[in-house]
Tab-separated table of C-alpha atoms and ligand atoms in Angstrom:
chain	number	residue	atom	x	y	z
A	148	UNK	CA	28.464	-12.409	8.775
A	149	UNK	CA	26.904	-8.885	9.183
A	150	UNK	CA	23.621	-7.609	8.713
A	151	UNK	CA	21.983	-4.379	7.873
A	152	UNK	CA	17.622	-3.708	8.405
A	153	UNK	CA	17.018	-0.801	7.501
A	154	UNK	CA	13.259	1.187	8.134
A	155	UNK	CA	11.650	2.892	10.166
A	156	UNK	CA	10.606	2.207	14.114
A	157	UNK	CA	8.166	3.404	16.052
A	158	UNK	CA	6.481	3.950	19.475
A	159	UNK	CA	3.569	1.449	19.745
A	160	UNK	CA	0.581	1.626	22.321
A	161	UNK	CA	-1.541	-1.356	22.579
A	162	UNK	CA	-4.435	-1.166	24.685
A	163	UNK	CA	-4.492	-3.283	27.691
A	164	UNK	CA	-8.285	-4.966	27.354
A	165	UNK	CA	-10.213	-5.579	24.430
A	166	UNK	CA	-13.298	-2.731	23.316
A	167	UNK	CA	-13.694	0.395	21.977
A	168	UNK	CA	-10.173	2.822	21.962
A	169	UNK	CA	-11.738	5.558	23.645
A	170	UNK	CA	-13.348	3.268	26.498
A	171	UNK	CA	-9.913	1.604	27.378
A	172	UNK	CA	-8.397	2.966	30.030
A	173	UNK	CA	-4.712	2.069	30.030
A	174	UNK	CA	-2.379	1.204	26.915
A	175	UNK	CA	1.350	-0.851	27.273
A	176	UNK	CA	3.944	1.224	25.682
A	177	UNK	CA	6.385	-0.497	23.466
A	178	UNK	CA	7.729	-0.334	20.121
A	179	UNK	CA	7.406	-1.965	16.687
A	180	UNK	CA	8.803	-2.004	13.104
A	181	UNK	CA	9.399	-4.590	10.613
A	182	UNK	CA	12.985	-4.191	10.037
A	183	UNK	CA	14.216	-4.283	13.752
A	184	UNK	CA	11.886	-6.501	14.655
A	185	UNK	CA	14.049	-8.772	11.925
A	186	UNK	CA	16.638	-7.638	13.281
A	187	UNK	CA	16.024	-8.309	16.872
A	188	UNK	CA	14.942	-12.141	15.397
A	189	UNK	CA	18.499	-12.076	14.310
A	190	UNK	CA	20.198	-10.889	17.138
A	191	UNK	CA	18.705	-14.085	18.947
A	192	UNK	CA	19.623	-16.564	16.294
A	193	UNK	CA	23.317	-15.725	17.356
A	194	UNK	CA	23.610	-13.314	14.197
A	195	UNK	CA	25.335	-9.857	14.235
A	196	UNK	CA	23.033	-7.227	12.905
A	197	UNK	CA	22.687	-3.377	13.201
A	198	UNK	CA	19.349	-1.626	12.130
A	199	UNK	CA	19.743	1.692	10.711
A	200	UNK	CA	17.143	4.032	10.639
A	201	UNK	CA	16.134	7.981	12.056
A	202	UNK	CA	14.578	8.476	15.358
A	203	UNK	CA	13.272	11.453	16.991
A	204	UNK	CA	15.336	13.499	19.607
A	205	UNK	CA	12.805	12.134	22.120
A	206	UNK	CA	11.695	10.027	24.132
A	207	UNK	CA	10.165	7.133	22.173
A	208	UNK	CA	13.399	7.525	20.418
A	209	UNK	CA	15.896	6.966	23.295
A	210	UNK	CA	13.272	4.025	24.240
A	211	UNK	CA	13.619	1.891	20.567
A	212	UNK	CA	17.508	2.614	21.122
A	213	UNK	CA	17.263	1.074	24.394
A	214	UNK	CA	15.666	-2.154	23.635
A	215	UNK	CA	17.270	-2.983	20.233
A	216	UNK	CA	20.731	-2.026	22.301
A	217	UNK	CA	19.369	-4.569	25.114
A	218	UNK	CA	18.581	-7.202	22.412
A	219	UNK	CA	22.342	-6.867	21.161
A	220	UNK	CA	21.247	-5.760	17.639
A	221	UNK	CA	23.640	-2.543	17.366
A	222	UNK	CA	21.744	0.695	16.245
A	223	UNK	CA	23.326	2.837	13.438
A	224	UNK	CA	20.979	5.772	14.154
A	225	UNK	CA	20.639	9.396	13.079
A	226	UNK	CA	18.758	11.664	15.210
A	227	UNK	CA	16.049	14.197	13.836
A	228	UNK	CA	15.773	17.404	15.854
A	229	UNK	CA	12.709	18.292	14.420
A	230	UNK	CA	10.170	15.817	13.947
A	231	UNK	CA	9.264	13.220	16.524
A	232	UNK	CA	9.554	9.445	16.684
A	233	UNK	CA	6.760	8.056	15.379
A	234	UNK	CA	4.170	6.537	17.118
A	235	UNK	CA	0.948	3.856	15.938
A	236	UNK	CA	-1.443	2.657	18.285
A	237	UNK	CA	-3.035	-1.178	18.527
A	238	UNK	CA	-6.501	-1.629	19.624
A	239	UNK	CA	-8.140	-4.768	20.195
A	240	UNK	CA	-11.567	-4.233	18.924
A	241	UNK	CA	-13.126	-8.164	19.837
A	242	UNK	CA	-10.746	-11.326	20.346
A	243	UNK	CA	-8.661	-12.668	17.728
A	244	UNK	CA	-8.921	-8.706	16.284
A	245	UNK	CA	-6.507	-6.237	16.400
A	246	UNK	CA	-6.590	-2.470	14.216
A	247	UNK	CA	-3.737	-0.422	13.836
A	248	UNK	CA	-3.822	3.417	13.570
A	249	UNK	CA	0.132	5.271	12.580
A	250	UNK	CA	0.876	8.708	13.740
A	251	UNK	CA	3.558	8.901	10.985
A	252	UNK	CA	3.420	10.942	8.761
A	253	UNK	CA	6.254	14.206	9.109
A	254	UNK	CA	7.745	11.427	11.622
A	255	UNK	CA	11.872	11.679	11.787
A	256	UNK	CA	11.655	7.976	10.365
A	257	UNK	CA	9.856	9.366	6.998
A	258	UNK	CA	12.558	12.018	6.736
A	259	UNK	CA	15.344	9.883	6.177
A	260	UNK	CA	17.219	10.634	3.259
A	261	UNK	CA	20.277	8.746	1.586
A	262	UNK	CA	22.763	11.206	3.370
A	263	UNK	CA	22.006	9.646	6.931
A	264	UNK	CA	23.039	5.871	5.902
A	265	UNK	CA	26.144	5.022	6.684
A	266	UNK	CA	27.064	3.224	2.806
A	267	UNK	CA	29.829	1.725	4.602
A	268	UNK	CA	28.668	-0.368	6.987
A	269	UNK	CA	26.070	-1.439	4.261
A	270	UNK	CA	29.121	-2.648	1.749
A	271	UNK	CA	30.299	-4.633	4.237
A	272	UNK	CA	27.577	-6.193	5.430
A	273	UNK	CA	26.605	-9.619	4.423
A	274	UNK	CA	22.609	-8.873	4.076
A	275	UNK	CA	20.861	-5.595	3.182
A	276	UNK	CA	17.192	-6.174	4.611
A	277	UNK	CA	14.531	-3.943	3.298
A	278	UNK	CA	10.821	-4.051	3.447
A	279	UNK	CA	8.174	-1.758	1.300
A	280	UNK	CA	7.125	-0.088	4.129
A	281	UNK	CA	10.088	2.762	3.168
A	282	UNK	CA	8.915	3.347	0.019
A	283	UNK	CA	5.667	4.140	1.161
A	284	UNK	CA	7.056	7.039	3.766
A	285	UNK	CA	7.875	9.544	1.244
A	286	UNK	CA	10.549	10.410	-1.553
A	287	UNK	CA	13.587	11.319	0.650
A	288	UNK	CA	13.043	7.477	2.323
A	289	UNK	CA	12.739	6.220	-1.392
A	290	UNK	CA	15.687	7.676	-2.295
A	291	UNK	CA	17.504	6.465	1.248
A	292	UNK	CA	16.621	2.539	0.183
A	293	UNK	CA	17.772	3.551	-3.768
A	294	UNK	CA	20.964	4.399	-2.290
A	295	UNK	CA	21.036	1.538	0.340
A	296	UNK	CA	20.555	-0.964	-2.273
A	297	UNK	CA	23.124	0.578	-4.631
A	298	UNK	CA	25.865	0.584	-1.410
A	299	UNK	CA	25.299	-3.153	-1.298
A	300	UNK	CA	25.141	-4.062	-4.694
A	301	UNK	CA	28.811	-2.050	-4.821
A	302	UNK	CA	29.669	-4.179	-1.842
A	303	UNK	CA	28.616	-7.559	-2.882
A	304	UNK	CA	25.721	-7.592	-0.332
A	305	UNK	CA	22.630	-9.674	-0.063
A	306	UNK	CA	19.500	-7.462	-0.781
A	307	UNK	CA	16.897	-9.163	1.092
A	308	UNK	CA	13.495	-7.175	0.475
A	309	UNK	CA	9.782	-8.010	2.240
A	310	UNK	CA	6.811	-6.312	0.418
A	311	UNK	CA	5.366	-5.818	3.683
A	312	UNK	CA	2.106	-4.125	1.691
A	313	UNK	CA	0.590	-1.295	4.090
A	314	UNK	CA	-2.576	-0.128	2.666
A	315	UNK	CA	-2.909	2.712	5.229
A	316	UNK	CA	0.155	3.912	4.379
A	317	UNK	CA	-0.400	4.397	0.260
A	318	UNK	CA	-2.744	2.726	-2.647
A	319	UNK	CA	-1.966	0.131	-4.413
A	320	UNK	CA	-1.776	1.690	-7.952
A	321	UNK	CA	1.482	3.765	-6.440
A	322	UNK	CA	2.836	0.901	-4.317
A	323	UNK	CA	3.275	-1.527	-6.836
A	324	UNK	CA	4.985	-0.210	-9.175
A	325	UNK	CA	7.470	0.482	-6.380
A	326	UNK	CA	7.391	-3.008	-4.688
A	327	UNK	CA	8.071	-4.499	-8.216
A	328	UNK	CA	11.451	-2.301	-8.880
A	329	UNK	CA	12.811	-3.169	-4.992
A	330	UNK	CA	12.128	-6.966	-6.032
A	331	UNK	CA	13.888	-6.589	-9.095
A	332	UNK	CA	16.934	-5.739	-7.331
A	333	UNK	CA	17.079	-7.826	-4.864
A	334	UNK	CA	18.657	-11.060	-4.723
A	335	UNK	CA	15.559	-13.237	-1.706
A	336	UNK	CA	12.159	-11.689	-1.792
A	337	UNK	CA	9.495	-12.403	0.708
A	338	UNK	CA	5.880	-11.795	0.113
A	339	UNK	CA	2.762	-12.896	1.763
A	340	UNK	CA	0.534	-14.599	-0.555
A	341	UNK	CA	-2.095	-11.678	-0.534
A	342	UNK	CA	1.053	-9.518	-1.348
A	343	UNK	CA	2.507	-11.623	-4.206
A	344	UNK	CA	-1.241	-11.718	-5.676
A	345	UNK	CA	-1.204	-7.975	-5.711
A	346	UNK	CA	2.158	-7.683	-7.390
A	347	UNK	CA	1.760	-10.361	-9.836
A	348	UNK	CA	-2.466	-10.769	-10.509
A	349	UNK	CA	-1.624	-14.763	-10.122
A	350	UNK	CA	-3.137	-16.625	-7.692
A	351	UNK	CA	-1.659	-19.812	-7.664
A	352	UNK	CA	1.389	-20.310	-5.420
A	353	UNK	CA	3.332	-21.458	-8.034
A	354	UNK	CA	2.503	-19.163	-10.812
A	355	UNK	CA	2.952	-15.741	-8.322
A	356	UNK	CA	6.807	-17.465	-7.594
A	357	UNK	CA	7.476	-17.828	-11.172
A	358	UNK	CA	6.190	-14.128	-11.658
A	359	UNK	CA	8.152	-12.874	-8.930
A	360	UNK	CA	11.182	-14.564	-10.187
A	361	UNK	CA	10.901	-13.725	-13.567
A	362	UNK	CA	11.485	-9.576	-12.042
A	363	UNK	CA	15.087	-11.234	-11.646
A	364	UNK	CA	15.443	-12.240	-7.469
A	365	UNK	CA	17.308	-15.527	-6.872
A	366	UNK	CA	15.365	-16.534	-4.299
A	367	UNK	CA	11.325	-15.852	-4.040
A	368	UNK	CA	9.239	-17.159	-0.604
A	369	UNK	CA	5.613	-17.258	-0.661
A	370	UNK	CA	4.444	-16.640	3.094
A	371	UNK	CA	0.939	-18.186	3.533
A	372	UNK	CA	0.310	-17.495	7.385
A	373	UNK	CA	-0.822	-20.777	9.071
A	374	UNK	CA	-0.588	-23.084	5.571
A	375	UNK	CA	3.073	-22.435	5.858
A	376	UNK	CA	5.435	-21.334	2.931
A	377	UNK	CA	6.463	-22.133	-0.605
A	378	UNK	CA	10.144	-21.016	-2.009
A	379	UNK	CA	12.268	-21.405	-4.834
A	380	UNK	CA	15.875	-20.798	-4.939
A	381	UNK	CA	18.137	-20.353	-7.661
A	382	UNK	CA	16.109	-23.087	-9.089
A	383	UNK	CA	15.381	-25.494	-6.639
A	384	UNK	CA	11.097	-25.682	-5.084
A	385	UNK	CA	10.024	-26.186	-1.841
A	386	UNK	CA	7.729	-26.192	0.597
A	387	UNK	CA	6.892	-26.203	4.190
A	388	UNK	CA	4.326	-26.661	6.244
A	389	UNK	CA	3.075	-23.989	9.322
A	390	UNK	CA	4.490	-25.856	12.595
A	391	UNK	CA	0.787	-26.175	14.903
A	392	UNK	CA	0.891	-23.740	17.715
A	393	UNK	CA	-1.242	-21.865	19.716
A	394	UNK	CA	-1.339	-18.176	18.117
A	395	UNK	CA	-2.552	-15.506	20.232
A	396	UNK	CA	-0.972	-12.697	18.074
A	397	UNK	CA	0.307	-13.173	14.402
A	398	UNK	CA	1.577	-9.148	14.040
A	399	UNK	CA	5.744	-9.732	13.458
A	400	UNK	CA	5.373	-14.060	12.491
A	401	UNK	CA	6.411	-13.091	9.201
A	402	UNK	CA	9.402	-10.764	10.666
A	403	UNK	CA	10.465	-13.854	12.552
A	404	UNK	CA	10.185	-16.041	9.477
A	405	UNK	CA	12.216	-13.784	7.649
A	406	UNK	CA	15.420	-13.440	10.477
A	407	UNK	CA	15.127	-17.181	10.223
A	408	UNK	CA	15.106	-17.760	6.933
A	409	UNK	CA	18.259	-15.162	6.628
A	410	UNK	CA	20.160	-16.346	9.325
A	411	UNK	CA	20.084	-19.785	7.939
A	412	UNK	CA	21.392	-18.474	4.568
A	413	UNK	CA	24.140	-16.860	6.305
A	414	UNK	CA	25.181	-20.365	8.192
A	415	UNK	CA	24.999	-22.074	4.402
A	416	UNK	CA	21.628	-24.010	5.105
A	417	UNK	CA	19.511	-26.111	2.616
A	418	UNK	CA	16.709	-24.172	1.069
A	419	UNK	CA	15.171	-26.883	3.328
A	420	UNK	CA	16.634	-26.222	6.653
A	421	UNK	CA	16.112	-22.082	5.722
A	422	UNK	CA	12.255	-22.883	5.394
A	423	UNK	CA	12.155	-25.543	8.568
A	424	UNK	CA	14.182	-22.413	10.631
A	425	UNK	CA	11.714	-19.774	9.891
A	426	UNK	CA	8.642	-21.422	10.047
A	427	UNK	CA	9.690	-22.860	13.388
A	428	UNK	CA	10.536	-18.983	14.230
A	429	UNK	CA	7.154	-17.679	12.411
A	430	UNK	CA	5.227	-20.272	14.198
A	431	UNK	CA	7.072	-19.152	17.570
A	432	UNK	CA	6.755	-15.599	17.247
A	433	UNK	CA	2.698	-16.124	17.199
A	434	UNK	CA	2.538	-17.199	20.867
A	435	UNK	CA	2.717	-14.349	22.443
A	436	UNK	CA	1.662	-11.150	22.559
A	437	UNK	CA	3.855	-8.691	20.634
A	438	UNK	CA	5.349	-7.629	17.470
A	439	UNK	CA	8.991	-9.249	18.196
A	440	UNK	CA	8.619	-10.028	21.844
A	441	UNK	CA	8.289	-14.029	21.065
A	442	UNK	CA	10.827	-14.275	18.331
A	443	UNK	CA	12.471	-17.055	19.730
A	444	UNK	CA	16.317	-18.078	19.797
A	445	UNK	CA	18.039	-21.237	19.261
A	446	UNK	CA	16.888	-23.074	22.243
A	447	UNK	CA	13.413	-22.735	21.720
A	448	UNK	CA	13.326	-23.914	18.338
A	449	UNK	CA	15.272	-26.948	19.441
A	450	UNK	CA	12.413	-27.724	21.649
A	451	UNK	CA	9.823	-26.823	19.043
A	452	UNK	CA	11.175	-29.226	16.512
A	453	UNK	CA	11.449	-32.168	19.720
A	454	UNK	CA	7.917	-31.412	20.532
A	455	UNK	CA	6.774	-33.031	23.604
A	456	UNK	CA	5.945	-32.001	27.169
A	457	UNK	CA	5.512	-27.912	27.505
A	458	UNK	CA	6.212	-27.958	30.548
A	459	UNK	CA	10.121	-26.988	31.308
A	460	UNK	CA	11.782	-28.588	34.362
B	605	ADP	P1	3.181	-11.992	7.568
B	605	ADP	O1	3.285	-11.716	9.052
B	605	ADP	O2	4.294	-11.369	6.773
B	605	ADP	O3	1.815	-11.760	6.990
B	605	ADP	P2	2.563	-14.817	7.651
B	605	ADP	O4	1.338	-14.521	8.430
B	605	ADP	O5	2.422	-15.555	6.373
B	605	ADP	O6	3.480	-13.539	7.395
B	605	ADP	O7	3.498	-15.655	8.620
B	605	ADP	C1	4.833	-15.994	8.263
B	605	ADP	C2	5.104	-17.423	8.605
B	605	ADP	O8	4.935	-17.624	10.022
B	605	ADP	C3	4.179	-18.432	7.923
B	605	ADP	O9	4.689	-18.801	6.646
B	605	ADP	C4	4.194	-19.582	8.916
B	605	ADP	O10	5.334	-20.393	8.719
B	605	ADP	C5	4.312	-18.869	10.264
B	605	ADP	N1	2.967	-18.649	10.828
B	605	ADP	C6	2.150	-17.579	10.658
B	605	ADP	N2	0.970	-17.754	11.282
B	605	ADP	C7	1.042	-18.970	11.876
B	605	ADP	C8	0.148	-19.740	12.695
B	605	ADP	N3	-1.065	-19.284	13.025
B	605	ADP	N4	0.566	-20.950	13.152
B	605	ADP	C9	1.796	-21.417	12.833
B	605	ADP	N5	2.688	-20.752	12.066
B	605	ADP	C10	2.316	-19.540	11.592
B	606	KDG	O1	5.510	-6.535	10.756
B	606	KDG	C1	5.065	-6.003	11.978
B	606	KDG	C2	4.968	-4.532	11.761
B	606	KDG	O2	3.775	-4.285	11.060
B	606	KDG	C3	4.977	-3.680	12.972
B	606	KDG	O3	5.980	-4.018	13.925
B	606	KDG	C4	4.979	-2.201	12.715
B	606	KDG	O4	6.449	-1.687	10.935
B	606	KDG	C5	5.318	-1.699	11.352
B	606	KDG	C6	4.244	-1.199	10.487
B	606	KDG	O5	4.506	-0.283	9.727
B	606	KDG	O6	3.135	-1.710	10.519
């Protein structure tokens, strides 16, 4: 019932009071990363999962292998001697903004190359979970999710793939052309609705799924932030609304979503109760500062889904 996220994580500063960068005083130091924060959404849905991915022979590094270790999500890591883990900072610029700089580039996660994944663990896995953001670190991390997605496909495993579109990271002219051969070999695709415009030129819901589909995935979800989610799955439509909450941060709802979504697949769920799941953990994950810090587990959902008093006794 295994899973594999594989990427790239990464110190993250985010400065303590909202302003200008260079008049805050203090930043909190913590980490981020699409693919383990999926993974650590996982590892509190009760599902096994191991992210796999290079880290500096640093600090920052011993610090993401820390947490994801102390979220139970096991860490298949190789270290890089010679390039640091990388680091992006978050400044708050007014409320309800946030801006993201990476210090990434020559970073030990953008030198990982298909010789540090461990093909095994990835055939045996259950779910391969990928995101675009690879593809846009280099060649030698291109060529690491090439062979990733091969190891599964020899295994039988899930290739679960989230454009995850960075535009400081590459253009789009380069990028899609990318993002469109990952989704054609993968069996779920997730895409924000911005993201599925940009690899398809539709706009409509419906007609970007059909597009996205037609590259060959099973099972296509349309993320649309706070007006919820449209899928289809090996033929079958649905929809789901965004589940009201207060958001105070919306960086890592659509990581959330997707450990949802997957975990649910795993346990056999409707295409229903997959959607219900990760919106519930999307809509979660926005209520609290932090790129994974709020993905919530079983329990919470439970009480989302109830509703009533928010106030625990
Ligand atoms: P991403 O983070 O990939 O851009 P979205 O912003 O679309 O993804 O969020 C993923 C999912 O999380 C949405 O489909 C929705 O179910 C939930 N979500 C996101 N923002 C909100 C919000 N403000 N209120 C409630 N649910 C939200
Ligand atoms: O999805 C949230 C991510 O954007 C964040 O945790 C960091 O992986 C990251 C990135 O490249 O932006």
């Amino acid at each position: 019932m295994s899973v594999v996220a594989l990427g790239e994580s990464l110190g993250l500063l985010v400065a303590s009071r909202i302003g200008r960068l260079e008049l805050v005083p203090t930043m909190d130091l913590g980490f981020g990363g699409a693919e383990s924060n999926v993974a650590i959404g996982l590892a509190r849905l009760g599902v096994p999962v191991t992210w796999m991915g290079r880290l500096g022979d640093d600090a920052l590094g011993r610090l993401v292998e820390r947490q994801l270790r102390a979220e139970g999500v096991g860490a298949a890591v190789t270290r890089d001697p010679e390039a640091p883990t990388a680091l992006m900072l978050k400044e708050r610029p007014s409320a309800g903004s946030s801006a993201v700089s990476y210090y990434r580039a020559g970073s030990a996660g953008s030198r990982l190359a298909p010789e540090h994944l461990d093909l095994d663990r990835i055939r045996d896995a259950r779910v391969l979970h990928v995101t675009g953001i690879t593809a846009a670190l280099g060649d030698a991390p291109r060529a690491a999710l090439d062979a990733a997605v091969d190891a599964a496909h020899e295994g039988g495993t899930i290739v679960s793939f989230d454009v995850n579109h960075r535009s400081r990271l590459w253009d789009a002219e380069r990028a899609v052309p990318a993002y469109r051969a990952l989704a054609a070999r993968a069996d779920v695709v997730f895409a924000g609705d911005d993201e599925a415009e940009l690899l398809t030129g539709e706009r409509d819901t419906d007609a970007q799924i059909a597009a996205l589909a037609a590259l060959g995935p099973a099972q296509v979800v349309v993320k649309r932030g706070a007006d919820g989610a449209t899928a289809l799955a090996d033929g079958e439509r649905a929809t789901q609304a965004a589940f009201p909450v207060h958001a105070v941060d919306t960086v890592g709802a659509g990581d959330a979503f997707v450990a949802g979504y997957l975990a649910e697949l795993l346990a056999g769920a409707s295409l229903a109760e997959r959607l219900r799941t990760a919106a519930a953990c999307g809509a979660l994950a926005c209520t609290a500062p932090g790129d994974w810090e709020a993905a919530p587990d079983r329990a919470a959902i439970a009480r989302l889904l109830v509703g009533g008093d928010p106030v625990q006794r």
